[in-house]
mmCIF file of C-alpha atoms and ligand atoms in Angstrom:
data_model
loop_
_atom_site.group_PDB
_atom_site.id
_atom_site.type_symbol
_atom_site.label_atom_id
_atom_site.label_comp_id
_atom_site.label_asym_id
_atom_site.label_seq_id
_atom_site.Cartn_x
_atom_site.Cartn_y
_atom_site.Cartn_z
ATOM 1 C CA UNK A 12 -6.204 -20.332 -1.103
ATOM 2 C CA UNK A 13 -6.753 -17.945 1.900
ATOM 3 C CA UNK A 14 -4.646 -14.857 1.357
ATOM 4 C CA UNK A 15 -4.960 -11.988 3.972
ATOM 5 C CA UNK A 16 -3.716 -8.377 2.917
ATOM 6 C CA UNK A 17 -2.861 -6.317 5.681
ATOM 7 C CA UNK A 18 -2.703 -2.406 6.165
ATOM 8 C CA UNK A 19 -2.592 -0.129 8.710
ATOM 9 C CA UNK A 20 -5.966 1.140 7.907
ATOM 10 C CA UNK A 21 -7.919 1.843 4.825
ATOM 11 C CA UNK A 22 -5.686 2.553 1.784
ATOM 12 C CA UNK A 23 -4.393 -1.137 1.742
ATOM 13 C CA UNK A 24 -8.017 -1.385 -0.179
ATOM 14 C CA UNK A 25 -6.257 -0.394 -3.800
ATOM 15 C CA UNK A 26 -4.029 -3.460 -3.179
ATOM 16 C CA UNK A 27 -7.089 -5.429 -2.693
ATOM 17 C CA UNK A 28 -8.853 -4.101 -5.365
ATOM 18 C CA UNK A 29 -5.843 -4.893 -7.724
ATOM 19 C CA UNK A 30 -5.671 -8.367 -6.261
ATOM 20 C CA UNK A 31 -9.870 -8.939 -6.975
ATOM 21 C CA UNK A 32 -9.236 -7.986 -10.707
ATOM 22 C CA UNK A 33 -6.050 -10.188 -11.432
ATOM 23 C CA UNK A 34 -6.528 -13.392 -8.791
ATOM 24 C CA UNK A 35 -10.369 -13.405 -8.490
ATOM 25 C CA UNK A 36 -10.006 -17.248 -7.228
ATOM 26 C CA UNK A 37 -9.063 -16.281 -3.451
ATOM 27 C CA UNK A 38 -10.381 -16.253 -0.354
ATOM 28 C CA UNK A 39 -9.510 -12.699 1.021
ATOM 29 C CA UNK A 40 -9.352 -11.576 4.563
ATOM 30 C CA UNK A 41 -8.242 -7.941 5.021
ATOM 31 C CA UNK A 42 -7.325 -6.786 8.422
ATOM 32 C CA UNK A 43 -6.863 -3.004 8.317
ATOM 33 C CA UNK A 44 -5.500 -1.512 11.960
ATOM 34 C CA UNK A 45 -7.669 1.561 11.975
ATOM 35 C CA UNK A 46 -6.948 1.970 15.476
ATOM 36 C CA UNK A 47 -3.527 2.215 15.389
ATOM 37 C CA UNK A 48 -2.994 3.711 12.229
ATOM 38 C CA UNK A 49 -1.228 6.246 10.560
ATOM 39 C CA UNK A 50 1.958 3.961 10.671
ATOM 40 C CA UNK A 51 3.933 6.482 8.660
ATOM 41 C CA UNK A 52 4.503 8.877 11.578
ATOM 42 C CA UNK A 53 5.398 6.216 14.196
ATOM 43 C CA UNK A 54 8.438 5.041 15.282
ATOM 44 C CA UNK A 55 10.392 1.048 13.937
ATOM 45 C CA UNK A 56 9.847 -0.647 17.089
ATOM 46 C CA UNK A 57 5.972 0.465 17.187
ATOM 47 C CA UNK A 58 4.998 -0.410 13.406
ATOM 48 C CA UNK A 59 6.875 -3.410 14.385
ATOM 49 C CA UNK A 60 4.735 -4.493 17.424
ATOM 50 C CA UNK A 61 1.431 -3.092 15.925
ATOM 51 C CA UNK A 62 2.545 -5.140 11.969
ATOM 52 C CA UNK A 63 3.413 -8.605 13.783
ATOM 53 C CA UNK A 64 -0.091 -8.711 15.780
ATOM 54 C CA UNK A 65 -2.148 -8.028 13.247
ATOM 55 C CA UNK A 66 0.222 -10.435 10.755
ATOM 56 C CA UNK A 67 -0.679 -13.430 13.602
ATOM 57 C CA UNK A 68 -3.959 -12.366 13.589
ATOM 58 C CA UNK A 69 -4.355 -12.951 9.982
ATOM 59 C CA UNK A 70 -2.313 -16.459 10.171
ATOM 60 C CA UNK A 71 -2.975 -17.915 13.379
ATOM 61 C CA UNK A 72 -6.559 -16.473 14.207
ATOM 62 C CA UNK A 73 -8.068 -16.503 10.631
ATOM 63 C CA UNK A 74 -5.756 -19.298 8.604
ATOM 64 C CA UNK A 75 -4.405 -17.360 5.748
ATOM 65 C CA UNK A 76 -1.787 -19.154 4.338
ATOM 66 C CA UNK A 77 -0.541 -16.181 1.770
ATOM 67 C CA UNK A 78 0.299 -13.123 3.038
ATOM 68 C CA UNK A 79 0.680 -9.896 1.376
ATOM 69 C CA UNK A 80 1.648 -6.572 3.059
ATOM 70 C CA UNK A 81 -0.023 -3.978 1.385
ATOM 71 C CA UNK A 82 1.213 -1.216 3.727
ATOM 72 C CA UNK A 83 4.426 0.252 2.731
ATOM 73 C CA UNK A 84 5.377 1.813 5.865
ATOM 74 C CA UNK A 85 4.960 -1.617 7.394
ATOM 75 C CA UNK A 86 6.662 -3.364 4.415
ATOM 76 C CA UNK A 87 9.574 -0.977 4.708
ATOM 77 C CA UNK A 88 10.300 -1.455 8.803
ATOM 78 C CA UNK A 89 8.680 -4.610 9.555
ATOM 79 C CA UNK A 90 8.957 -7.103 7.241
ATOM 80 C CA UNK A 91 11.510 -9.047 8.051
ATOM 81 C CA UNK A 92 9.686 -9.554 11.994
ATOM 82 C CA UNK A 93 6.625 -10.781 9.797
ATOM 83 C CA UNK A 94 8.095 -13.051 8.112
ATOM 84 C CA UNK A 95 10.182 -14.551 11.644
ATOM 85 C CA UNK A 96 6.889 -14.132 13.075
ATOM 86 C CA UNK A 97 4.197 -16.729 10.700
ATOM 87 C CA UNK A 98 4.876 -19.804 8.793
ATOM 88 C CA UNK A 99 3.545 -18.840 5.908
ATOM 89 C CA UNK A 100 5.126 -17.068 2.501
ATOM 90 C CA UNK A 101 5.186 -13.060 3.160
ATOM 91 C CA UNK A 102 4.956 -10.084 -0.039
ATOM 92 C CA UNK A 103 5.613 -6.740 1.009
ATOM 93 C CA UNK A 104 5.157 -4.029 -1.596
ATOM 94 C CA UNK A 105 8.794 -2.681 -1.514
ATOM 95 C CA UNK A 106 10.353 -5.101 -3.252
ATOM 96 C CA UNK A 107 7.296 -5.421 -5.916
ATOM 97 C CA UNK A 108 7.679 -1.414 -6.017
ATOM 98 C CA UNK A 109 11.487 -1.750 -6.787
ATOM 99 C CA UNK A 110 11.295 -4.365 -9.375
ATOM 100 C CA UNK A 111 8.483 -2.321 -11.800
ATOM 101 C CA UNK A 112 10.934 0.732 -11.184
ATOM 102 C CA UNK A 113 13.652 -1.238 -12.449
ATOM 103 C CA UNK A 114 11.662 -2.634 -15.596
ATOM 104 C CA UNK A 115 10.515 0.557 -15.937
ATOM 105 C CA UNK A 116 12.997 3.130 -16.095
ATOM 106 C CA UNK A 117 15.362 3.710 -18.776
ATOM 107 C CA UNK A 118 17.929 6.309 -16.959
ATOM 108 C CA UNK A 119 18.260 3.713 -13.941
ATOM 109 C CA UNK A 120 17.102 6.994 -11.971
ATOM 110 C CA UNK A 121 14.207 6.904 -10.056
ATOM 111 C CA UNK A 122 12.192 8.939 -7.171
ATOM 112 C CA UNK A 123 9.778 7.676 -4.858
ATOM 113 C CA UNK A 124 6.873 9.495 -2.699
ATOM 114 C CA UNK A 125 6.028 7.912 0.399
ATOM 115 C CA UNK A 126 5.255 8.235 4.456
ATOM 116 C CA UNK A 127 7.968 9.592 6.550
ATOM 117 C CA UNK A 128 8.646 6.575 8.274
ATOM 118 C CA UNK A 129 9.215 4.544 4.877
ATOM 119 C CA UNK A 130 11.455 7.176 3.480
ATOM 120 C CA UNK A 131 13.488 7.385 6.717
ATOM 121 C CA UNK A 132 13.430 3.544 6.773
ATOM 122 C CA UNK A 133 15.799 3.891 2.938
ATOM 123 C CA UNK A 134 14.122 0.670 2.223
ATOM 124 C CA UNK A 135 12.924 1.541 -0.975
ATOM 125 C CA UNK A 136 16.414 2.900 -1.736
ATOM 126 C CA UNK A 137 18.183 -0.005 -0.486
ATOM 127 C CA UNK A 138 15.628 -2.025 -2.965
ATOM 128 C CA UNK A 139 16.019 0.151 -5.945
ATOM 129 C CA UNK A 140 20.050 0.273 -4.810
ATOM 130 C CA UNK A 141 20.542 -3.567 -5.106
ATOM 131 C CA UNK A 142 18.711 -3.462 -8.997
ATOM 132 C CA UNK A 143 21.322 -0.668 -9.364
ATOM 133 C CA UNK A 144 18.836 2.189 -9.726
ATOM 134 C CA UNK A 145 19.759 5.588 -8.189
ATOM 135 C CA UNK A 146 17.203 7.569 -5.799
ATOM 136 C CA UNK A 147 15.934 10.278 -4.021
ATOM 137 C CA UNK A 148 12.905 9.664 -1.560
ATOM 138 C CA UNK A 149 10.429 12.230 -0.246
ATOM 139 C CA UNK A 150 8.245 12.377 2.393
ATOM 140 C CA UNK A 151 4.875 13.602 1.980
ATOM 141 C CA UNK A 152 2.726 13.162 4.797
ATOM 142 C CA UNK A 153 0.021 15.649 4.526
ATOM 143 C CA UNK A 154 -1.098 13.238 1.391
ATOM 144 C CA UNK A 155 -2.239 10.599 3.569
ATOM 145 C CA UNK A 156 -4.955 12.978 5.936
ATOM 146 C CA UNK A 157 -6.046 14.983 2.801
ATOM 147 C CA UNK A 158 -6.885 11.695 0.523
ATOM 148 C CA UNK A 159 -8.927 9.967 3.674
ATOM 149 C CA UNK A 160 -10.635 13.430 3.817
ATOM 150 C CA UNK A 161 -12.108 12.498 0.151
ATOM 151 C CA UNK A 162 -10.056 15.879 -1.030
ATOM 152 C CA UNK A 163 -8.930 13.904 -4.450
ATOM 153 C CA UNK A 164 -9.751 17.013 -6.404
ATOM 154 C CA UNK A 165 -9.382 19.471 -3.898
ATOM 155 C CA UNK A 166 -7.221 22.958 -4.789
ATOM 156 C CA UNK A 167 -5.600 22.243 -1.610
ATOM 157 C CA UNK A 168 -4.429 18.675 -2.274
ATOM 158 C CA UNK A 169 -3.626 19.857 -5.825
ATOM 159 C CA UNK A 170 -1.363 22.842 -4.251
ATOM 160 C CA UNK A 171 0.400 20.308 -1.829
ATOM 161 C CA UNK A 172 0.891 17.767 -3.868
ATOM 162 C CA UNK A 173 2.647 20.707 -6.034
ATOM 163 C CA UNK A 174 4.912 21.550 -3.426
ATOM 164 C CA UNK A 175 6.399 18.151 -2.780
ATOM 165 C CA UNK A 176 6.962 17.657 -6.174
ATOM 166 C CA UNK A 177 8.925 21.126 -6.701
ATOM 167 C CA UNK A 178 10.726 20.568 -3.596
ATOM 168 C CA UNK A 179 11.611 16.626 -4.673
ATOM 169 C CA UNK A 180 12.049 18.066 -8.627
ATOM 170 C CA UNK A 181 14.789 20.771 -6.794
ATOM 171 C CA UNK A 182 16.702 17.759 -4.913
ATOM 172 C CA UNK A 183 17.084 16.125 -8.297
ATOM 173 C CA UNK A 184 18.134 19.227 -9.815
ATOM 174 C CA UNK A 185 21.427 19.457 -7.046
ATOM 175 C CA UNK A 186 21.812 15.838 -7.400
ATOM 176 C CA UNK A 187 21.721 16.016 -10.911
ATOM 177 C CA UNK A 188 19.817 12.574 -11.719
ATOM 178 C CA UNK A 189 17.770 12.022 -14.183
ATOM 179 C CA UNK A 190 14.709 10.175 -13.541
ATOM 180 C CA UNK A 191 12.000 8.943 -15.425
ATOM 181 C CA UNK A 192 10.229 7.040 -13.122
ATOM 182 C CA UNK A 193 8.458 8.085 -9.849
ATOM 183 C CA UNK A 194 7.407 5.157 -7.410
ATOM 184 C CA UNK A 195 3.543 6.037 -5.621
ATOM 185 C CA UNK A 196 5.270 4.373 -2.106
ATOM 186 C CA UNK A 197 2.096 5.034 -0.240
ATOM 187 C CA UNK A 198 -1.307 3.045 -0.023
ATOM 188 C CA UNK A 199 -3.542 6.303 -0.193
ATOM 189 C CA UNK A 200 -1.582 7.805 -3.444
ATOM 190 C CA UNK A 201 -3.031 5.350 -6.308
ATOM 191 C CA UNK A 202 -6.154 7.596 -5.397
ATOM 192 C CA UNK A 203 -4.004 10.800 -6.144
ATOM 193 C CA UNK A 204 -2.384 9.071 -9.215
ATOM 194 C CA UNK A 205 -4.009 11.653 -11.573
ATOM 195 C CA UNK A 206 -3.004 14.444 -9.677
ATOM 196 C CA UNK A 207 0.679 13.089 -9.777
ATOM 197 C CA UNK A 208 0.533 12.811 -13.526
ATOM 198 C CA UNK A 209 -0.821 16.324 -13.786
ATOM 199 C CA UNK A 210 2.085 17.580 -11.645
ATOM 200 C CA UNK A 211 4.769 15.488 -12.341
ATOM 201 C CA UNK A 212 7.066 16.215 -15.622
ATOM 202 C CA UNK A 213 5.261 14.094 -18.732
ATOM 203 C CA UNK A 214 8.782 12.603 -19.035
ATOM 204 C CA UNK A 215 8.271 10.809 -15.552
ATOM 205 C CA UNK A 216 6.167 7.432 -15.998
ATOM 206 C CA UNK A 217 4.325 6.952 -12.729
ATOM 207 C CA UNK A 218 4.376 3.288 -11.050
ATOM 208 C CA UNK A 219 1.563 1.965 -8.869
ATOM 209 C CA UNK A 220 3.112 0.002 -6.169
ATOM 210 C CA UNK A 221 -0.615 -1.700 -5.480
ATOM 211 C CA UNK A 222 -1.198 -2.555 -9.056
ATOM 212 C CA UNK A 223 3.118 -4.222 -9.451
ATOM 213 C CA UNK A 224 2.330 -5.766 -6.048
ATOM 214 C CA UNK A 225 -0.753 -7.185 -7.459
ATOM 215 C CA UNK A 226 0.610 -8.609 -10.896
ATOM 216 C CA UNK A 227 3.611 -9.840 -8.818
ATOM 217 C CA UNK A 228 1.416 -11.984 -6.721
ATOM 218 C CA UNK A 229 -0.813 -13.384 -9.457
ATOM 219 C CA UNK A 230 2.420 -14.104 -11.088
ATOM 220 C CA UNK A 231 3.649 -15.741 -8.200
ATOM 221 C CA UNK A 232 0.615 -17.866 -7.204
ATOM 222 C CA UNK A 233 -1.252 -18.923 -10.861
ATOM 223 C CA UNK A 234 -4.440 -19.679 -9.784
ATOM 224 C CA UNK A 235 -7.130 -20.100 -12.568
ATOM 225 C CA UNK A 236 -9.161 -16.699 -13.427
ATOM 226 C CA UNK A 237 -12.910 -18.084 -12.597
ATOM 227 C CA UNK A 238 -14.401 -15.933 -9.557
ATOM 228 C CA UNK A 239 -16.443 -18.967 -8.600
ATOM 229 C CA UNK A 240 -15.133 -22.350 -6.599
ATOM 230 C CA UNK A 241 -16.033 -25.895 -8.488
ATOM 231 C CA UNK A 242 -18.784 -26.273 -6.289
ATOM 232 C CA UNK A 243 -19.868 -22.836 -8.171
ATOM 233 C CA UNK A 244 -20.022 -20.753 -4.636
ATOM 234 C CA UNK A 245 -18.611 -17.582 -4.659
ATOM 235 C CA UNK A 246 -15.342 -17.059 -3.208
ATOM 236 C CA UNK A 247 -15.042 -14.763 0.440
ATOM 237 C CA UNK A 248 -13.863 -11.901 1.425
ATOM 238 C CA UNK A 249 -13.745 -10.520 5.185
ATOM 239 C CA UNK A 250 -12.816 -7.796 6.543
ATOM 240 C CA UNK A 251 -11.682 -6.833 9.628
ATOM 241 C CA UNK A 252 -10.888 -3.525 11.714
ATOM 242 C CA UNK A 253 -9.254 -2.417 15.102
ATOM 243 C CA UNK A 254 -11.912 0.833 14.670
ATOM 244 C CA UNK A 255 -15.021 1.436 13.828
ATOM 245 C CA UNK A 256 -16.869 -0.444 11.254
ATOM 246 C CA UNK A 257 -19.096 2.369 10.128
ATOM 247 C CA UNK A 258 -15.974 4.689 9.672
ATOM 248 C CA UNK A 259 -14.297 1.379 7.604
ATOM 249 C CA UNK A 260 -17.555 0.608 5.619
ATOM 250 C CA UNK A 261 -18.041 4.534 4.465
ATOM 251 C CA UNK A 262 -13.819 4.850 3.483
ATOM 252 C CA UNK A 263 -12.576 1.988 2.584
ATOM 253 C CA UNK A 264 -15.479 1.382 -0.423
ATOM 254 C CA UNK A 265 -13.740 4.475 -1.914
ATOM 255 C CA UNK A 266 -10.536 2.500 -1.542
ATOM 256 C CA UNK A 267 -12.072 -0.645 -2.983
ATOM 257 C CA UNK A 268 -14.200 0.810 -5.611
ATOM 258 C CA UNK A 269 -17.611 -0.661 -4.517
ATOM 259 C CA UNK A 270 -19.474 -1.531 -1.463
ATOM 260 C CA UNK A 271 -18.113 -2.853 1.573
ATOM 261 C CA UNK A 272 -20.554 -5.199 3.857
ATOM 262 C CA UNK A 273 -19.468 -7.155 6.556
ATOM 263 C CA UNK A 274 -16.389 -5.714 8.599
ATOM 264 C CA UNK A 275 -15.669 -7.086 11.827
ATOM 265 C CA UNK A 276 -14.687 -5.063 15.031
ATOM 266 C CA UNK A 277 -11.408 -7.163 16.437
ATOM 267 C CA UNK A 278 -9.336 -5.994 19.332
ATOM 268 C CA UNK A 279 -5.548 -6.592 18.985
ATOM 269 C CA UNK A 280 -4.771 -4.432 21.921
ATOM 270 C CA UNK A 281 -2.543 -1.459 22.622
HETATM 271 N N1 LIG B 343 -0.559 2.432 4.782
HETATM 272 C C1 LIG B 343 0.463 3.441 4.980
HETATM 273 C C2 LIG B 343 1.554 3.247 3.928
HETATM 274 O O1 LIG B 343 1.340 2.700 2.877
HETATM 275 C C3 LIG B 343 -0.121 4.848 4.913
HETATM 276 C C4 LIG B 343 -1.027 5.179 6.092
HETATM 277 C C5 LIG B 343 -0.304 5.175 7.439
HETATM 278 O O2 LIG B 343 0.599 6.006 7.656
HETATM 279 O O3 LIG B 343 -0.667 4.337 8.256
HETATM 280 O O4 LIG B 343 2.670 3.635 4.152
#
């Protein structure tokens, strides 16, 4: 099985790396859109355009026949044009998110932390809404520049991070929910998921949209657990970028957790 993960850049890497560990019997192609990326600030119709050309690419170009959609801001706006877009089945990470919130959580209230254009999207509160979950969404883009500046355990990032939570921990206060479950809705925040824990209430439980995403699929798919094809080859991963290579080698292998060889310059256009 060829499954290609797609992100707008880098961070989609944690999916991968949750996907290696649980379905090591794959064929991966990751196509990360460095160029184009951060999707979080842009606006429906772009993510949309930029999401369904590098979705072909993945389909038509490199003949994945499983799709996952690691990036949330693209899984939140674009999804649906995806999936009208390739013949093949399509996971975003919203839904996956949603359902470990709901198995979760034991007040049925939950909060999630993601880009601005996935919290303005609601799609993780329409999610959460139809498994009859309240919740309150914050946007928290200065996470996204500070993790792919390696500032994990930066006082700055710390003090930020802070911030957002006080501010989303004062919404819930004049709402007056009471959740127990916060939802990472972000590629780059499994990295921070320490500092969340730190900052965060112990009472709130904090849920890793790659790592759900990734036992969702694995559910989904049941292929055996050997890393190695009958013939006893292993199996391939590629990856691919809209930017440079260097940049992708040097970031992503903090995303992935080990070395990255091989990435491929591709041109998708504007
Ligand atoms: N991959 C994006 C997400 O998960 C974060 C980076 C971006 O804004 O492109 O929402």
């Amino acid at each position: 099985m060829n499954i290609g993960v797609f992100d707008s850049g880098f961070g989609g890497l944690t999916v991968l790396r949750a996907l290696l560990e649980r379905l090591p019997a794959a064929d991966y192609i990751y196509m990360g859109d460095t160029a184009r990326l951060p999707y979080g600030a842009k606006s429906q119709a772009t993510v949309v355009r930029y999401a369904v050309s590098s979705a072909r690419f993945l389909v038509e170009r490199q003949q994945a026949d499983y799709l996952v959609i690691a990036c949330n801001t693209a899984s939140a706006l674009a999804l649906d044009a995806i999936r009208e877009s390739v013949p093949v089945p399509v996971v975003g990470v919203i839904d996956t998110g949603a359902n470990a919130a709901h198995a979760a959580t034991k007040t049925a209230d939950v909060l999630v932390m993601a880009t601005a254009a996935t919290v303005e999207s609601h799609a993780y509160s329409a999610a959460c809404g139809k498994r009859g979950l309240r919740v309150i969404e914050k946007a928290s883009p200065l996470l996204v520049p500070l993790v792919e500046e390696g500032w994990i355990e930066h006082p700055v990032t710390e003090e930020v991070l802070r911030i957002y939570i006080s501010e989303l921990l004062d919404e819930v206060g004049t709402a007056g929910l009471d959740p127990d479950t916060l939802v990472l809705g972000c590629t780059h925040y499994p990295l921070l998921r320490a500092n969340f824990e730190r900052a965060l209430p112990p009472s709130i439980r904090v849920i890793d949209s790659a790592e759900v995403t990734a036992a969702q699929v694995a559910a989904a798919l049941c292929l055996p657990q050997e890393a190695c094809g009958p013939d006893g080859t292993q199996h391939s991963r590629r990856f691919y970028a809209t930017d440079s290579v260097a940049k992708f080698r040097r970031l992503g292998s903090r995303f992935l957790g080990e070395p990255i060889n091989g990435v491929e310059l591709i041109d998708l256009g504007g």
